[in-house]
Amino acid sequence: MSEFAVSDTANLASTRVTAAAAAAAAAFTAPAALPAPGLDAELLRRAFRLMHTAAAMATLYEEEKATASRYVHATARGHEAVQLAAAFLLTENDYAAPYYRDDALLLGLGLRPYELMLQLLAKADDPFSGGRTYYSHPSLRRAGIPVIPHQSSATGMQAIPATGMAHAIKYLESVGGEQLAASSDAFKAKCAALRANGSLSLCSIGDGAMTEGEVAEALQMAVLHQLPIVYLVQDNDWGISATGREMRAMNAYEFAAGFPGLLRLQVDGADFRSSHHGLVEAFAHVRARRGPVLVHAKCPLLGHHTSGVRREWYRNDLATHQEQDPLPRLHQLLLQSGFNEAELAALATEAQATVRADWKEALAAPNPDPATFADHEFAPPAVTEERGERSPAGADKALMVDAALHAVDDILREFPEALFYGQDVGGELGGVFREAALLAKKYGDSRVFNTPIQEAYIVGSTAGMAAVGARPIVEIQFADYIWPALNQLVEELSKSCYLTMGKFPIPALIRVPIGAYGGGGPYHSGSIESTLLTIRGIKVVYPSNAADMKGLMRAAFLDPNPVIMLEHKGLYWSKVPGTEDAKTLEPAAGYVVPLGKAAVSQAADPEKLRQGDTALVVTYGMGVHWTKTASRNFPGQVEILDLRTLNPLDFDAVTAATRRHGKVLVLTEEPLMNSFAESLAGRIQRHCFQELDAPVFTLGAANLPAIALNVELEKQMLPSAAKVADALEELLGY
């Protein structure tokens, strides 16, 4: 009896689960569908040759496992039929998010076995990552092939970026009128191509991964916005060593029933004819813009989960799965379609010979040059120097919140590819801080829109948006709630440029209101910069005044990398005592401040400096204003270096200022222990030890898990001007 039979669920109390298992079994053993349009002899011949190619690669990897398994890999063995069917329907105007078992899909798109082997062996000429990431983790921009951005190994995480791609397709194909007329020729061509070809996004995913919460976020947005995407769910009833009945209460087909507006289809994923027929229907539905589709394909798992988790360790169902091997089933279909055994044998021999020859060639290919290990951490910045008018004649002073609003307004007006979305930023409200006030009315709901409470989608979708050509600006409502987004931020956004050798940097501007300001309480007052600064591959910006806010906002938008803009809520309106200097003359439109350049916010008196009677405070955000207030007790003795950008850090400015003064206080609003401030203090002492006249002082918040709601308790926990003055008095007298 098949392991997919209903009797396998007899120990389950839920009749609904039993029914779901029965539906899965029926899908797996369903008779083949009628031939789909376009299933001609040449297509069948190509499918047969490539299926043999994929199988031969899996066999060779097992024979050569001492070499092939040096780095972990998985193969498509058992999944080839549905993967090839999907590949044959994709075009170069589409976008695809394969997952780690999809080497047959890649062969179907036109990749050589040699190219996949280069990645398997981590060779220099690996076209995806140059030897930096796992087998069947593609990233490619190549004529004739869909755009394939970077995907991580984290299961289920591809659903959000893939849905972001569909979201960008829908938006860009709608751009027209004056907005399009003022754009570049390249942007016009992109929009025209998307409109003309009915472009879509394919998200390939396993059934076990469908239980991830982020998948539900993606489906919610796909249905809500009726996005052009096909979710291809390959269900082999295993998640490493856990079976479907252990992992889920329903299969993906049943789960999808909870999303009205999502077309559901089931195919026999081990049968090429059934798979092709179902996917033709799915692709046609999406290309006609009738909404998203989920295709549930039941497949056997014939290989190992991965080369590191071998099937013989835990599988007792291999014989049953082997009965559903798509290769002999396709063989029989071709015989029924008029092919003869000699022709099929020749195709199989050709495939096997190609695989053996490509393996020999790949083994001889060069390894990466170790000197290139650090290349492509970031794409080169677009803004490298300050430009525009910072203090134009006749300008009024602006609040920081208004400077941010005007910066985004300027961007949306100038760049039709720009979108702005997040919780409550659209509609009437325009953000809980009114930082997006009236932008939705001005630019329309397709460009400035609300999202559900989905931090993961807000951040992760930017990866897909950027791959298609949109330029997203998104907002997390409070820094304290960014944590659900870290999965996407760490695994997808931060690694993309590095692991794709610069092919897929992600230009995403992520706005995050941050900081405490008088009774915000434990979930609206936190500081998170040290956590963010442990994530490589992202930039972190933290302005302290309106002029910098406007200039840095534009530079962050123009930067081709992920940039998080931390915006202190207590500085937005300059209502907190001592923050009046956060208001500045508003720079002109187009003003930019390069990321990674600190600024002297307050200089020391030259005579005091000459006498050696000064100190330096290195800080950012609210720390600038605490220090300005505190320094009134020490006229001319305190220089304030406003970092403005925390990564990249202007360490040259820090060391130069340290050497001028010899006494340094590093000030932060974060809890001090293990913080960015402590790390920076250690770097200063390491590099400037001989120029120091005192230990590097640090000051931050109390080392407690949250900011208390009561304002008096909050004052005890946080730094203040008075606490900074006490530290400066000690430092200056050292």
XYZ file of C-alpha atoms in Angstrom:
734
model
C 0.000 0.000 0.000
C 1.257 3.471 -0.799
C 2.506 5.520 2.112
C 0.115 8.160 0.851
C -2.899 5.920 1.390
C -5.650 6.942 3.792
C -4.916 4.110 6.215
C -1.682 5.833 7.142
C -3.752 8.448 8.962
C -5.810 6.052 11.052
C -4.018 7.129 14.219
C -5.112 10.724 13.727
C -8.161 11.921 15.571
C -9.044 14.685 13.161
C -11.296 13.514 10.348
C -10.390 16.699 8.494
C -6.728 15.699 8.522
C -7.722 12.259 7.280
C -9.687 13.838 4.443
C -6.716 16.023 3.583
C -4.470 12.976 3.390
C -7.004 11.244 1.164
C -7.037 14.240 -1.162
C -3.242 14.161 -1.329
C -3.249 10.450 -2.115
C -5.846 10.953 -4.835
C -3.767 13.696 -6.400
C -0.691 11.496 -6.312
C -2.312 8.532 -8.002
C -4.760 10.355 -10.263
C -4.860 9.215 -13.885
C -2.923 11.392 -16.254
C -4.757 14.362 -17.660
C -5.473 14.774 -21.336
C -2.595 16.140 -23.409
C -2.172 19.873 -22.997
C -1.874 22.245 -25.934
C 1.718 22.432 -27.120
C 2.684 18.964 -25.868
C 4.240 18.066 -29.197
C 6.946 15.590 -30.132
C 9.810 18.068 -29.812
C 8.698 19.141 -26.347
C 8.436 15.507 -25.257
C 11.859 14.752 -26.701
C 13.384 17.686 -24.840
C 11.680 16.679 -21.594
C 12.939 13.101 -21.917
C 16.535 14.156 -22.588
C 16.581 16.652 -19.713
C 14.915 14.253 -17.299
C 17.636 11.741 -18.090
C 20.189 14.523 -17.643
C 18.897 15.357 -14.164
C 18.786 11.687 -13.194
C 22.293 11.092 -14.537
C 23.578 14.033 -12.502
C 22.041 12.606 -9.319
C 23.566 9.195 -10.075
C 26.973 10.679 -10.793
C 26.927 12.776 -7.606
C 26.259 9.621 -5.624
C 29.024 7.694 -7.404
C 31.423 10.584 -6.856
C 30.155 11.453 -3.383
C 33.636 11.773 -1.915
C 34.019 14.827 -4.149
C 30.460 15.849 -4.883
C 29.402 15.887 -1.239
C 32.203 18.070 0.018
C 29.549 20.788 0.027
C 25.942 19.917 0.818
C 23.485 19.588 -2.065
C 20.040 18.268 -2.960
C 18.800 17.017 -6.325
C 15.452 16.992 -8.113
C 15.237 13.215 -8.288
C 11.504 12.410 -8.329
C 10.468 16.009 -8.963
C 11.769 16.325 -12.513
C 8.437 16.133 -14.357
C 6.727 19.105 -12.751
C 9.932 21.146 -12.673
C 10.542 20.703 -16.391
C 6.904 21.473 -17.174
C 7.221 24.757 -15.284
C 10.537 25.629 -16.902
C 9.180 25.159 -20.420
C 6.417 27.681 -19.757
C 8.617 30.449 -18.371
C 9.947 33.201 -20.641
C 12.741 35.721 -20.409
C 10.163 38.335 -19.396
C 9.216 36.364 -16.295
C 10.745 36.152 -12.831
C 11.431 32.988 -10.892
C 12.265 31.957 -7.350
C 13.437 28.321 -7.478
C 14.262 26.416 -4.319
C 17.177 24.178 -3.455
C 15.826 20.980 -5.070
C 15.137 22.577 -8.450
C 18.117 21.553 -10.574
C 15.797 19.986 -13.183
C 13.936 23.299 -13.452
C 17.256 25.037 -14.101
C 18.147 22.514 -16.794
C 14.764 23.167 -18.366
C 15.520 26.878 -18.477
C 18.676 26.201 -20.475
C 21.430 25.930 -17.883
C 24.195 23.436 -18.684
C 24.976 20.633 -16.241
C 28.492 22.082 -16.257
C 27.224 25.367 -14.822
C 25.340 23.622 -12.036
C 28.403 21.497 -11.296
C 30.541 24.605 -10.977
C 28.262 25.666 -8.143
C 28.222 22.166 -6.661
C 32.023 22.250 -6.492
C 32.199 25.933 -5.402
C 34.296 26.921 -8.410
C 35.308 30.408 -9.476
C 33.253 30.302 -12.677
C 30.024 29.341 -10.916
C 27.741 31.753 -12.807
C 25.500 32.351 -9.835
C 27.772 33.080 -6.897
C 31.405 32.470 -7.823
C 31.663 29.618 -5.341
C 29.924 31.396 -2.469
C 26.666 29.526 -2.040
C 25.088 26.095 -2.290
C 24.142 23.976 -5.248
C 20.860 24.891 -6.952
C 20.804 28.330 -5.342
C 20.738 30.307 -8.579
C 20.866 34.032 -9.226
C 20.950 35.016 -12.852
C 20.329 37.766 -15.354
C 20.768 36.200 -18.793
C 19.051 36.740 -22.122
C 16.451 34.077 -22.867
C 16.034 33.067 -19.214
C 13.724 34.466 -16.527
C 15.320 36.790 -14.022
C 16.273 34.704 -10.983
C 17.205 36.767 -7.923
C 19.013 35.423 -4.871
C 17.146 33.070 -2.545
C 18.406 31.789 0.780
C 18.236 28.206 2.034
C 15.672 29.124 4.676
C 12.571 27.174 3.688
C 9.480 29.186 2.893
C 11.303 32.490 2.840
C 11.245 32.735 -0.945
C 7.470 33.247 -0.882
C 7.705 36.876 0.215
C 10.402 38.079 -2.245
C 8.665 36.169 -5.046
C 5.390 37.891 -4.177
C 7.251 41.184 -4.075
C 8.342 40.504 -7.650
C 4.725 40.011 -8.667
C 3.769 43.185 -6.830
C 6.393 45.162 -8.733
C 5.269 43.646 -12.049
C 1.702 44.741 -11.406
C 2.744 48.250 -10.459
C 5.270 48.853 -13.239
C 2.976 47.630 -16.000
C 0.414 50.189 -14.787
C 2.743 53.191 -15.008
C 1.756 55.579 -17.766
C 0.917 59.148 -18.687
C 3.056 62.049 -17.558
C 4.757 59.879 -15.009
C 6.112 57.568 -17.695
C 6.854 60.378 -20.147
C 9.347 61.935 -17.726
C 11.176 58.668 -17.034
C 14.277 57.158 -18.634
C 14.185 55.142 -21.845
C 15.240 52.037 -19.929
C 12.345 52.427 -17.494
C 9.872 52.968 -20.338
C 11.139 49.827 -22.047
C 10.829 47.835 -18.818
C 7.213 48.891 -18.273
C 6.326 48.229 -21.910
C 7.857 44.738 -21.815
C 5.944 43.813 -18.679
C 2.667 44.994 -20.200
C 3.222 43.317 -23.558
C 4.247 39.902 -22.273
C 1.962 39.274 -19.322
C 5.000 38.745 -17.135
C 4.609 36.698 -13.997
C 6.510 35.476 -10.973
C 6.986 31.786 -10.210
C 7.513 30.775 -6.595
C 8.702 27.184 -6.273
C 8.317 25.833 -2.750
C 7.991 22.605 -0.787
C 4.794 21.570 0.965
C 6.471 21.506 4.368
C 7.557 25.106 3.906
C 3.935 26.086 3.354
C 3.441 25.876 7.125
C 5.716 28.906 7.611
C 3.933 32.030 8.798
C 5.691 34.131 6.172
C 4.028 32.067 3.442
C 0.633 33.110 4.796
C 1.755 36.749 4.667
C 2.718 36.328 1.022
C -0.550 34.622 0.065
C -2.524 37.301 1.866
C -0.908 40.061 -0.188
C -1.094 38.110 -3.445
C -4.848 37.719 -3.046
C -5.436 41.185 -1.632
C -3.729 42.824 -4.618
C -4.484 40.060 -7.158
C -0.846 39.707 -8.101
C 0.521 37.806 -11.130
C 2.181 34.866 -9.401
C 2.153 31.071 -9.566
C 3.004 29.223 -6.348
C 4.268 25.785 -7.386
C 4.122 23.554 -4.305
C 6.139 20.351 -4.673
C 4.853 17.909 -2.094
C 6.933 14.778 -1.486
C 5.481 14.219 2.007
C 8.849 14.655 3.696
C 10.504 17.524 5.560
C 13.953 16.073 6.218
C 12.945 13.124 8.449
C 9.462 14.328 9.422
C 6.502 13.074 7.414
C 3.578 15.169 6.309
C 1.287 13.749 8.968
C 3.764 14.934 11.625
C 4.198 18.403 10.184
C 0.846 19.664 9.026
C -2.874 19.464 9.594
C -3.588 19.819 5.883
C -1.719 19.907 2.617
C -1.067 23.067 0.661
C -4.112 22.606 -1.543
C -6.422 22.551 1.483
C -4.555 25.388 3.148
C -5.001 27.556 0.063
C -8.778 27.213 0.329
C -8.611 29.815 3.073
C -7.573 32.480 0.545
C -10.588 33.392 -1.631
C -9.373 34.689 -4.954
C -6.473 32.235 -5.120
C -7.072 29.672 -7.863
C -6.112 26.162 -6.684
C -5.014 23.323 -8.958
C -3.743 19.817 -8.259
C -1.456 17.857 -10.575
C 0.420 14.602 -10.508
C 3.921 16.019 -10.189
C 5.498 12.751 -11.261
C 3.637 12.756 -14.580
C 4.889 15.207 -17.204
C 1.584 15.308 -19.085
C -0.490 16.041 -15.965
C 2.037 18.617 -14.755
C 2.234 20.391 -18.092
C -1.541 20.446 -18.496
C -2.093 21.945 -15.044
C 0.677 24.495 -15.359
C -0.528 25.622 -18.788
C -3.848 26.427 -17.139
C -2.140 28.155 -14.213
C 0.164 30.289 -16.364
C -2.671 31.251 -18.714
C -4.819 32.314 -15.758
C -2.065 34.537 -14.382
C -0.994 35.975 -17.743
C -4.602 36.952 -18.398
C -4.445 38.845 -15.085
C -7.188 36.856 -13.426
C -5.252 36.560 -10.172
C -2.709 34.338 -8.420
C -2.633 30.533 -8.630
C -1.409 27.784 -6.332
C -0.516 24.469 -7.962
C -0.165 21.504 -5.622
C 2.032 18.821 -7.210
C 2.453 15.454 -5.502
C 5.948 14.071 -6.131
C 7.998 11.135 -4.917
C 11.316 11.769 -3.182
C 13.777 9.380 -4.785
C 17.065 10.858 -3.630
C 18.423 11.909 -0.279
C 16.925 14.898 1.488
C 20.377 16.380 0.970
C 23.779 14.819 0.556
C 24.269 15.334 4.293
C 20.991 13.682 5.353
C 20.962 10.338 3.617
C 17.780 8.443 2.803
C 18.984 5.128 4.235
C 19.172 6.648 7.700
C 15.426 7.037 8.122
C 13.420 6.089 5.007
C 11.382 2.883 4.819
C 9.212 3.912 1.894
C 11.720 4.076 -0.933
C 10.241 1.149 -2.871
C 6.792 2.750 -2.816
C 8.147 6.093 -3.965
C 10.191 4.378 -6.660
C 6.952 3.140 -8.246
C 6.140 6.780 -9.034
C 9.516 7.566 -10.662
C 8.689 10.129 -13.386
C 11.386 8.824 -15.744
C 9.858 5.423 -16.679
C 6.430 7.073 -16.765
C 7.671 9.587 -19.327
C 9.349 6.745 -21.207
C 5.997 5.012 -21.585
C 4.295 8.228 -22.637
C 6.832 8.731 -25.432
C 6.388 5.175 -26.644
C 2.631 5.787 -26.747
C 3.292 9.013 -28.660
C 5.183 7.281 -31.476
C 8.808 7.259 -30.332
C 10.739 3.987 -30.566
C 13.092 2.374 -28.084
C 16.188 3.035 -30.158
C 15.489 6.764 -30.293
C 14.842 6.925 -26.561
C 17.996 4.959 -25.806
C 19.980 7.399 -27.929
C 18.542 10.370 -26.026
C 19.404 8.737 -22.697
C 22.929 7.945 -23.860
C 23.409 11.495 -25.080
C 22.291 12.884 -21.708
C 24.585 10.599 -19.750
C 27.555 11.407 -21.972
C 26.933 15.131 -21.549
C 26.841 14.781 -17.782
C 30.093 12.790 -17.668
C 31.885 15.231 -19.956
C 30.646 18.242 -18.034
C 31.747 16.682 -14.752
C 35.263 16.218 -16.044
C 35.327 19.813 -17.255
C 33.965 21.138 -13.959
C 36.526 19.249 -11.912
C 39.292 20.955 -13.878
C 37.819 24.433 -13.503
C 39.707 26.882 -11.276
C 38.820 27.602 -7.681
C 38.029 31.164 -6.590
C 40.923 33.514 -5.976
C 41.117 33.860 -2.167
C 41.930 37.537 -2.648
C 38.364 38.118 -3.887
C 36.734 36.900 -0.655
C 35.547 40.377 0.366
C 34.302 41.562 -3.042
C 30.666 42.703 -3.380
C 29.805 43.362 0.254
C 27.968 46.389 -1.125
C 27.265 47.768 -4.567
C 29.130 51.068 -5.139
C 27.230 54.028 -3.658
C 25.398 56.413 -5.951
C 26.108 59.454 -3.754
C 29.734 60.097 -2.781
C 29.699 63.792 -1.932
C 27.376 66.406 -0.528
C 25.409 68.144 -3.258
C 22.676 70.757 -3.415
C 21.712 73.629 -1.162
C 21.707 72.816 2.535
C 20.612 76.308 3.667
C 18.944 78.024 0.717
C 18.204 81.720 0.959
C 14.718 82.437 2.227
C 14.147 78.909 3.517
C 12.103 78.385 6.650
C 13.105 76.192 9.522
C 11.622 72.713 9.252
C 10.816 70.011 11.740
C 12.549 66.689 11.187
C 9.246 64.957 10.498
C 8.416 67.485 7.795
C 11.873 67.250 6.255
C 11.365 63.499 5.965
C 7.922 63.952 4.439
C 9.217 66.472 1.899
C 12.168 64.222 0.997
C 9.849 61.317 0.211
C 7.496 63.644 -1.661
C 10.392 64.835 -3.827
C 11.437 61.246 -4.506
C 7.949 60.076 -5.494
C 7.531 63.044 -7.808
C 10.902 62.524 -9.504
C 11.165 58.727 -9.670
C 8.139 56.822 -11.043
C 9.727 53.550 -9.958
C 9.464 54.618 -6.293
C 6.807 53.092 -4.020
C 6.097 53.786 -0.350
C 4.265 51.279 1.828
C 3.904 50.023 5.381
C 1.447 50.029 8.251
C -0.833 53.096 8.185
C 1.306 55.146 5.779
C -1.410 55.189 3.112
C -4.990 56.368 3.095
C -6.112 59.272 5.238
C -3.734 58.924 8.178
C -0.370 59.056 6.418
C 1.530 57.395 9.251
C 1.020 57.440 12.990
C 3.528 60.319 13.112
C 2.021 61.983 10.029
C 5.349 61.395 8.308
C 3.531 60.398 5.099
C 0.629 62.829 5.355
C -1.358 63.236 2.106
C 1.149 61.275 -0.003
C -1.426 58.591 -0.851
C -3.888 61.238 -2.006
C -1.189 62.868 -4.106
C 0.324 59.776 -5.742
C -2.454 57.203 -5.587
C -3.055 53.990 -3.720
C -0.919 51.939 -6.106
C 2.198 53.868 -5.040
C 1.554 54.778 -1.413
C -0.411 52.094 0.364
C -1.086 50.371 3.644
C 0.015 46.854 4.406
C -1.287 44.443 7.013
C 0.678 44.055 10.235
C 3.291 42.053 8.370
C 6.806 43.236 9.139
C 8.317 40.267 7.316
C 6.389 41.074 4.126
C 7.125 44.791 4.373
C 10.873 44.181 4.455
C 11.190 40.953 2.447
C 9.060 42.139 -0.457
C 11.616 44.858 -1.166
C 14.001 42.173 -2.451
C 11.483 41.110 -5.085
C 10.448 44.683 -5.852
C 14.040 45.681 -6.514
C 14.748 42.659 -8.730
C 11.998 43.743 -11.124
C 13.010 47.402 -11.160
C 10.865 49.140 -8.542
C 12.523 51.226 -5.820
C 10.722 50.568 -2.522
C 10.546 52.836 0.496
C 8.951 50.994 3.391
C 8.237 51.690 7.028
C 8.239 49.611 10.187
C 5.915 51.483 12.519
C 8.112 51.224 15.634
C 11.630 49.870 16.085
C 10.350 47.574 18.839
C 8.326 45.651 16.228
C 11.042 45.067 13.652
C 11.920 41.596 14.925
C 9.569 39.593 12.639
C 11.331 41.271 9.713
C 14.804 40.126 10.717
C 14.368 36.754 9.003
C 14.027 38.480 5.637
C 16.488 41.259 6.430
C 19.264 38.866 7.427
C 18.753 35.956 5.043
C 17.502 37.676 1.902
C 18.381 41.370 1.811
C 21.736 41.474 3.542
C 23.318 38.553 1.659
C 21.997 39.190 -1.839
C 24.700 41.459 -3.227
C 27.549 39.365 -1.818
C 26.193 35.950 -2.793
C 25.257 37.029 -6.323
C 28.608 38.717 -7.006
C 26.894 42.075 -7.276
C 24.170 41.017 -9.728
C 21.340 41.593 -7.264
C 22.004 44.395 -4.819
C 18.749 45.446 -3.175
C 18.022 49.181 -3.224
C 15.538 49.357 -0.362
C 14.990 52.245 2.020
C 13.547 51.001 5.320
C 12.295 53.731 7.647
C 12.157 52.889 11.356
C 10.955 55.339 14.044
C 13.077 54.700 17.128
C 13.893 55.891 20.627
C 12.241 56.996 23.868
C 10.503 60.287 24.377
C 8.569 60.592 27.616
C 6.173 57.769 28.433
C 6.324 55.702 25.259
C 6.635 52.566 27.349
C 8.245 49.190 26.752
C 7.043 48.575 23.182
C 7.409 52.021 21.659
C 10.688 53.307 23.079
C 13.390 50.804 22.233
C 16.748 51.351 20.575
C 17.900 48.556 18.268
C 20.931 49.837 16.382
C 23.431 47.403 17.913
C 21.352 44.447 16.745
C 21.115 45.891 13.258
C 24.841 46.570 13.158
C 25.620 42.883 13.599
C 23.953 42.264 10.218
C 26.506 42.608 7.449
C 25.391 43.847 4.044
C 22.981 46.539 5.241
C 23.580 50.224 5.917
C 22.289 52.006 9.015
C 21.655 55.757 9.080
C 20.666 57.866 12.099
C 20.119 61.624 11.515
C 19.908 64.152 14.340
C 18.436 67.188 12.565
C 16.092 68.162 9.749
C 18.751 69.075 7.180
C 20.554 65.772 7.605
C 17.235 63.947 7.574
C 16.384 65.334 4.151
C 19.848 64.857 2.656
C 20.376 61.375 4.062
C 16.870 60.248 3.078
C 17.534 60.993 -0.563
C 21.003 59.452 -0.476
C 19.562 56.331 1.163
C 16.929 56.056 -1.553
C 19.525 56.425 -4.295
C 21.892 53.924 -2.698
C 21.787 50.536 -4.470
C 21.929 48.679 -1.139
C 19.497 48.049 1.732
C 19.500 51.104 4.004
C 17.731 51.374 7.348
C 16.905 54.945 8.330
C 16.515 55.211 12.105
C 14.373 58.262 12.888
C 14.163 59.352 16.517
C 10.560 60.001 17.489
C 11.613 62.470 20.161
C 13.300 64.636 17.530
C 10.449 64.599 15.001
C 8.717 67.727 16.371
C 11.456 69.220 18.641
C 8.995 69.150 21.523
C 11.416 67.457 23.928
C 13.307 70.127 25.913
C 16.796 70.632 24.518
C 15.986 69.410 20.999
C 15.249 72.784 19.419
C 18.377 72.466 17.244
C 16.831 69.477 15.482
C 14.874 72.112 13.565
C 17.027 73.585 10.777
C 16.596 75.543 7.607
C 15.131 73.100 5.117
C 17.485 72.151 2.279
C 16.377 72.527 -1.307
C 14.939 69.606 -3.249
C 17.714 67.357 -4.501
C 20.022 67.964 -1.545
C 22.028 64.863 -0.605
C 24.437 63.922 2.163
C 26.669 60.925 1.404
C 26.273 57.913 3.656
C 29.267 57.197 5.849
C 30.335 60.809 6.488
C 30.291 62.140 10.042
C 29.874 65.845 10.800
C 31.142 68.124 13.544
C 27.922 69.287 15.148
C 29.705 71.555 17.614
C 33.353 72.620 17.510
C 35.553 73.339 20.495
C 37.147 76.722 21.041
C 40.544 76.761 19.269
C 42.294 78.282 22.258
C 40.845 75.695 24.635
C 41.937 73.033 22.183
C 45.477 74.437 22.035
C 45.637 74.358 25.822
C 44.582 70.720 25.893
C 41.435 71.508 27.839
C 38.810 69.896 25.594
C 36.993 66.616 25.146
C 35.264 64.898 22.249
C 31.797 63.351 22.399
C 31.119 60.811 19.666
C 27.378 60.275 19.343
C 24.307 60.360 17.091
C 20.564 61.003 17.250
C 19.334 62.253 20.624
C 22.860 62.066 22.002
C 23.791 65.151 19.977
C 21.173 67.225 21.787
C 21.910 65.889 25.277
C 25.528 66.839 24.699
C 24.746 70.321 23.418
C 22.755 71.026 26.554
C 25.401 69.514 28.838
C 28.254 71.395 27.164
C 26.845 74.730 28.298
C 28.501 73.917 31.604
C 31.862 73.713 29.800
C 31.998 76.649 27.361
C 34.265 75.967 24.401
C 35.535 72.681 25.843
C 33.342 70.121 24.048
C 33.408 69.021 20.423
C 30.479 66.915 19.227
C 31.031 64.490 16.378
C 27.662 63.444 14.945
C 28.207 60.087 13.243
C 25.015 60.380 11.125
C 25.694 56.944 9.595
C 26.543 53.969 11.807
C 27.360 51.618 8.930
C 29.410 52.492 7.011
C 31.117 54.214 9.920
C 33.307 57.264 9.324
C 36.076 55.917 11.523
C 38.599 58.254 9.931
C 36.642 61.194 11.302
C 36.470 59.496 14.710
C 40.222 58.893 14.896
C 41.091 62.370 13.602
C 38.864 64.001 16.221
C 40.200 61.697 18.944
C 43.759 62.746 18.140
C 42.771 66.399 18.298
C 41.382 66.123 21.809
C 42.872 63.064 23.538
C 39.744 62.614 25.674
C 36.645 60.876 24.312
C 33.139 60.042 25.491
C 31.046 57.684 23.338
C 27.372 58.332 24.023
C 24.349 56.211 23.073
C 20.687 55.876 24.024
C 20.936 52.087 23.982
C 21.624 49.937 27.032
C 25.375 50.162 27.252
C 26.516 46.602 27.836
C 27.686 44.890 24.609
C 26.481 47.837 22.535
C 27.764 49.520 19.406
C 29.041 52.324 21.682
C 31.180 49.941 23.716
C 32.491 48.350 20.541
C 33.406 51.751 19.121
C 35.133 52.728 22.356
C 37.251 49.594 22.106
C 38.219 50.401 18.528
C 39.194 53.933 19.490
C 41.446 52.677 22.276
C 43.022 50.099 19.969
C 43.834 52.577 17.202
C 44.436 55.796 19.160
C 45.951 54.516 22.398
C 49.098 56.635 22.264
C 47.123 59.840 21.621
C 44.680 59.305 24.506
C 44.982 61.276 27.743
C 42.265 59.254 29.492
C 40.392 56.001 29.023
C 37.600 56.242 26.504
C 34.431 56.907 28.495
C 31.057 55.435 27.553
C 27.547 56.376 28.593
C 24.259 54.740 27.712
C 20.963 53.527 29.091
C 20.646 51.136 32.015
C 21.140 47.487 31.153
C 17.489 46.527 31.429
C 15.210 44.605 29.043
C 12.722 47.398 28.327
C 11.919 51.059 28.868
C 9.427 51.505 31.704
C 6.179 53.321 31.022
C 6.280 55.700 33.986
C 8.175 58.835 32.979
C 10.127 59.027 36.231
C 11.287 55.446 35.832
C 12.160 56.199 32.218
C 14.326 59.155 33.292
C 16.261 56.929 35.641
C 16.978 54.451 32.868
C 17.983 56.784 30.046
C 20.938 59.097 29.572
C 20.194 62.792 29.965
C 21.940 66.130 29.662
C 22.681 66.036 33.381
C 24.239 62.557 33.170
C 26.313 63.639 30.180
C 27.490 66.703 32.126
C 28.608 64.496 35.013
C 30.578 62.280 32.628
C 32.176 65.285 30.920
C 33.201 66.796 34.237
C 34.978 63.592 35.181
C 36.551 63.226 31.747
C 37.796 66.806 31.496
C 39.290 66.561 34.953
C 41.066 63.276 34.306
